[in-house]
């Protein structure tokens, strides 16, 4: 089945540094990927929709300059948390849409998530 | 706007009990898709089921069953004869089209005690 690899699975960084998280579809092409954020014991909140070859679409309240998204190929989207602060500590989860076209309804596959801790 | 409500924040049961997790949704779309996901402590989301709005047939998969009631905008999930391995956070989610961005409910923490 479809597999989405997310890396790193966990990362600890110092306040003020930038952290990049990768979301990679391993066995399918994904024109569209989604980035979610989950605080402890809370739900998943959509941050942005990542579109291959174009700018990401951010949800209301999400800082574009803070959370940089790049979807440079059909199998890779990256989320960079710039100048990270402790309040950015969270669980970030990506999902990739497998476009099946005539073969059937599109399917979303989630990565295993990346836990960011900013000291 | 879409909204998913899981009123039960936490549920605690003893092994072998049946448990039902409630999900109520709001949407203006005539066509939509509902999901249930399981999130174990490790964090990854495990897909359980997808149901589209024009198929109200209930579904059973092993110990899991789902009751979709369009008239009450509910999509409840029942685990029969619960097991300790069922302990996790369960999310109900909604999207207007396949592969679209999902709106998640708040999640229900299920703890199954031996």
Coordinates of N, CA, C and O in Angstrom, one line a residue, chain A residues 19-69:
Chain A
X19 N 14.3 24.5 11.8 CA 14.2 23.0 11.7 C 13.4 22.7 10.5 O 12.3 23.2 10.2
X20 N 13.9 21.7 9.7 CA 13.2 21.3 8.5 C 12.7 19.9 8.7 O 13.4 19.0 9.2
X21 N 11.4 19.7 8.3 CA 10.8 18.4 8.4 C 10.4 17.9 7.0 O 9.8 18.7 6.2
X22 N 10.7 16.7 6.6 CA 10.5 16.2 5.3 C 9.3 15.3 5.3 O 9.1 14.4 6.2
X23 N 8.5 15.3 4.2 CA 7.4 14.4 4.0 C 7.5 13.9 2.6 O 7.5 14.6 1.7
X24 N 7.7 12.5 2.6 CA 8.0 11.9 1.3 C 7.1 10.8 1.0 O 6.9 9.9 1.8
X25 N 6.5 10.8 -0.2 CA 5.7 9.7 -0.6 C 6.6 8.7 -1.3 O 7.3 9.0 -2.2
X26 N 6.6 7.4 -0.8 CA 7.6 6.5 -1.2 C 7.3 5.7 -2.5 O 8.1 5.4 -3.3
X27 N 6.0 5.5 -2.7 CA 5.6 4.6 -3.9 C 4.5 5.2 -4.7 O 3.8 4.5 -5.4
X28 N 4.3 6.5 -4.6 CA 3.3 7.1 -5.4 C 3.7 8.6 -5.5 O 4.4 9.1 -4.7
X29 N 3.1 9.2 -6.5 CA 3.3 10.7 -6.7 C 2.1 11.4 -6.0 O 1.0 11.0 -6.1
X30 N 2.5 12.5 -5.4 CA 1.5 13.3 -4.7 C 1.6 14.8 -5.1 O 2.5 15.5 -4.6
X31 N 0.6 15.2 -5.8 CA 0.6 16.6 -6.2 C 0.3 17.5 -5.0 O 0.7 18.6 -4.9
X32 N -0.5 16.9 -4.1 CA -1.0 17.7 -3.0 C -0.6 16.9 -1.7 O -0.8 15.7 -1.5
X33 N -0.1 17.7 -0.7 CA 0.2 17.2 0.6 C -0.4 18.2 1.6 O -0.5 19.4 1.3
X34 N -0.7 17.7 2.8 CA -1.2 18.5 3.8 C -0.3 18.5 5.1 O 0.2 17.4 5.4
X35 N -0.2 19.6 5.7 CA 0.6 19.6 7.0 C -0.4 20.0 8.1 O -1.1 21.0 8.1
X36 N -0.3 19.1 9.2 CA -1.1 19.3 10.4 C -0.2 19.5 11.6 O 0.9 19.0 11.6
X37 N -0.8 20.1 12.6 CA -0.1 20.3 13.8 C -1.0 19.8 15.0 O -2.2 20.0 14.9
X38 N -0.4 19.2 15.9 CA -1.1 18.6 17.0 C -0.4 18.9 18.3 O 0.7 18.4 18.6
X39 N -1.1 19.7 19.2 CA -0.5 19.9 20.5 C -1.0 18.8 21.4 O -1.9 18.1 21.1
X40 N -0.2 18.6 22.5 CA -0.5 17.4 23.4 C -2.0 17.4 23.8 O -2.6 18.4 24.2
X41 N -2.6 16.2 23.7 CA -4.0 16.0 24.0 C -5.0 16.8 23.3 O -6.0 17.1 23.8
X42 N -4.6 17.3 22.1 CA -5.5 18.1 21.3 C -5.7 17.4 19.9 O -5.0 16.4 19.6
X43 N -6.5 18.0 19.2 CA -6.8 17.5 17.9 C -5.8 17.9 16.8 O -4.9 18.7 17.1
X44 N -5.9 17.4 15.6 CA -5.0 17.8 14.5 C -5.6 19.1 13.9 O -6.8 19.1 13.5
X45 N -4.8 20.1 13.7 CA -5.3 21.3 13.1 C -4.5 21.5 11.8 O -3.3 21.4 11.7
X46 N -5.2 21.7 10.7 CA -4.6 21.8 9.4 C -3.8 23.2 9.4 O -4.4 24.2 9.7
X47 N -2.6 23.1 9.0 CA -1.7 24.3 8.9 C -1.8 24.8 7.4 O -1.9 26.0 7.2
X48 N -1.6 23.9 6.5 CA -1.4 24.4 5.1 C -1.6 23.2 4.2 O -1.4 22.1 4.5
X49 N -1.9 23.6 2.9 CA -2.0 22.6 1.8 C -0.8 22.9 0.9 O -0.6 24.0 0.5
X50 N 0.0 21.9 0.7 CA 1.2 22.0 -0.1 C 0.9 21.5 -1.5 O 0.5 20.4 -1.7
X51 N 1.2 22.3 -2.5 CA 0.9 22.0 -3.9 C 2.2 22.0 -4.7 O 3.0 22.9 -4.7
X52 N 2.5 20.9 -5.4 CA 3.7 20.7 -6.1 C 3.8 21.8 -7.2 O 2.9 22.0 -7.9
X53 N 4.9 22.5 -7.2 CA 5.2 23.5 -8.2 C 4.5 24.9 -7.9 O 4.7 25.8 -8.8
X54 N 3.8 25.0 -6.9 CA 3.2 26.3 -6.6 C 3.3 26.6 -5.1 O 3.7 25.8 -4.3
X55 N 2.8 27.8 -4.8 CA 2.9 28.2 -3.4 C 1.8 27.4 -2.5 O 0.8 27.1 -3.0
X56 N 2.2 27.2 -1.3 CA 1.3 26.5 -0.4 C 0.1 27.5 0.0 O 0.2 28.7 0.0
X57 N -1.0 26.8 0.3 CA -2.1 27.6 0.8 C -2.2 27.4 2.3 O -2.4 26.3 2.8
X58 N -2.1 28.5 3.0 CA -2.1 28.5 4.5 C -3.5 28.7 5.1 O -4.3 29.5 4.5
X59 N -3.7 28.0 6.2 CA -5.0 28.2 6.9 C -4.9 29.6 7.7 O -3.8 30.1 8.0
X60 N -6.1 30.1 8.0 CA -6.1 31.3 8.7 C -5.4 31.2 10.0 O -5.6 30.3 10.8
X61 N -4.6 32.2 10.3 CA -3.9 32.2 11.6 C -2.5 31.6 11.5 O -1.8 31.7 12.5
X62 N -2.1 30.9 10.5 CA -0.8 30.3 10.4 C 0.1 31.2 9.7 O -0.2 31.7 8.6
X63 N 1.3 31.5 10.3 CA 2.2 32.5 9.8 C 3.0 31.8 8.6 O 3.8 30.9 8.8
X64 N 2.9 32.4 7.4 CA 3.6 31.9 6.3 C 5.1 32.0 6.4 O 5.9 31.1 6.0
X65 N 5.6 33.1 7.0 CA 7.0 33.3 7.1 C 7.6 32.5 8.2 O 8.8 32.3 8.3
X66 N 6.8 32.0 9.1 CA 7.2 31.2 10.2 C 7.3 29.7 9.8 O 8.3 29.0 10.1
X67 N 6.4 29.3 9.1 CA 6.3 27.9 8.6 C 6.4 27.9 7.1 O 5.4 28.0 6.4
X68 N 7.6 27.7 6.6 CA 7.9 27.7 5.2 C 7.6 26.3 4.6 O 8.2 25.3 5.1
X69 N 6.8 26.2 3.6 CA 6.5 25.0 3.0 C 7.0 25.0 1.5 O 6.8 25.9 0.8

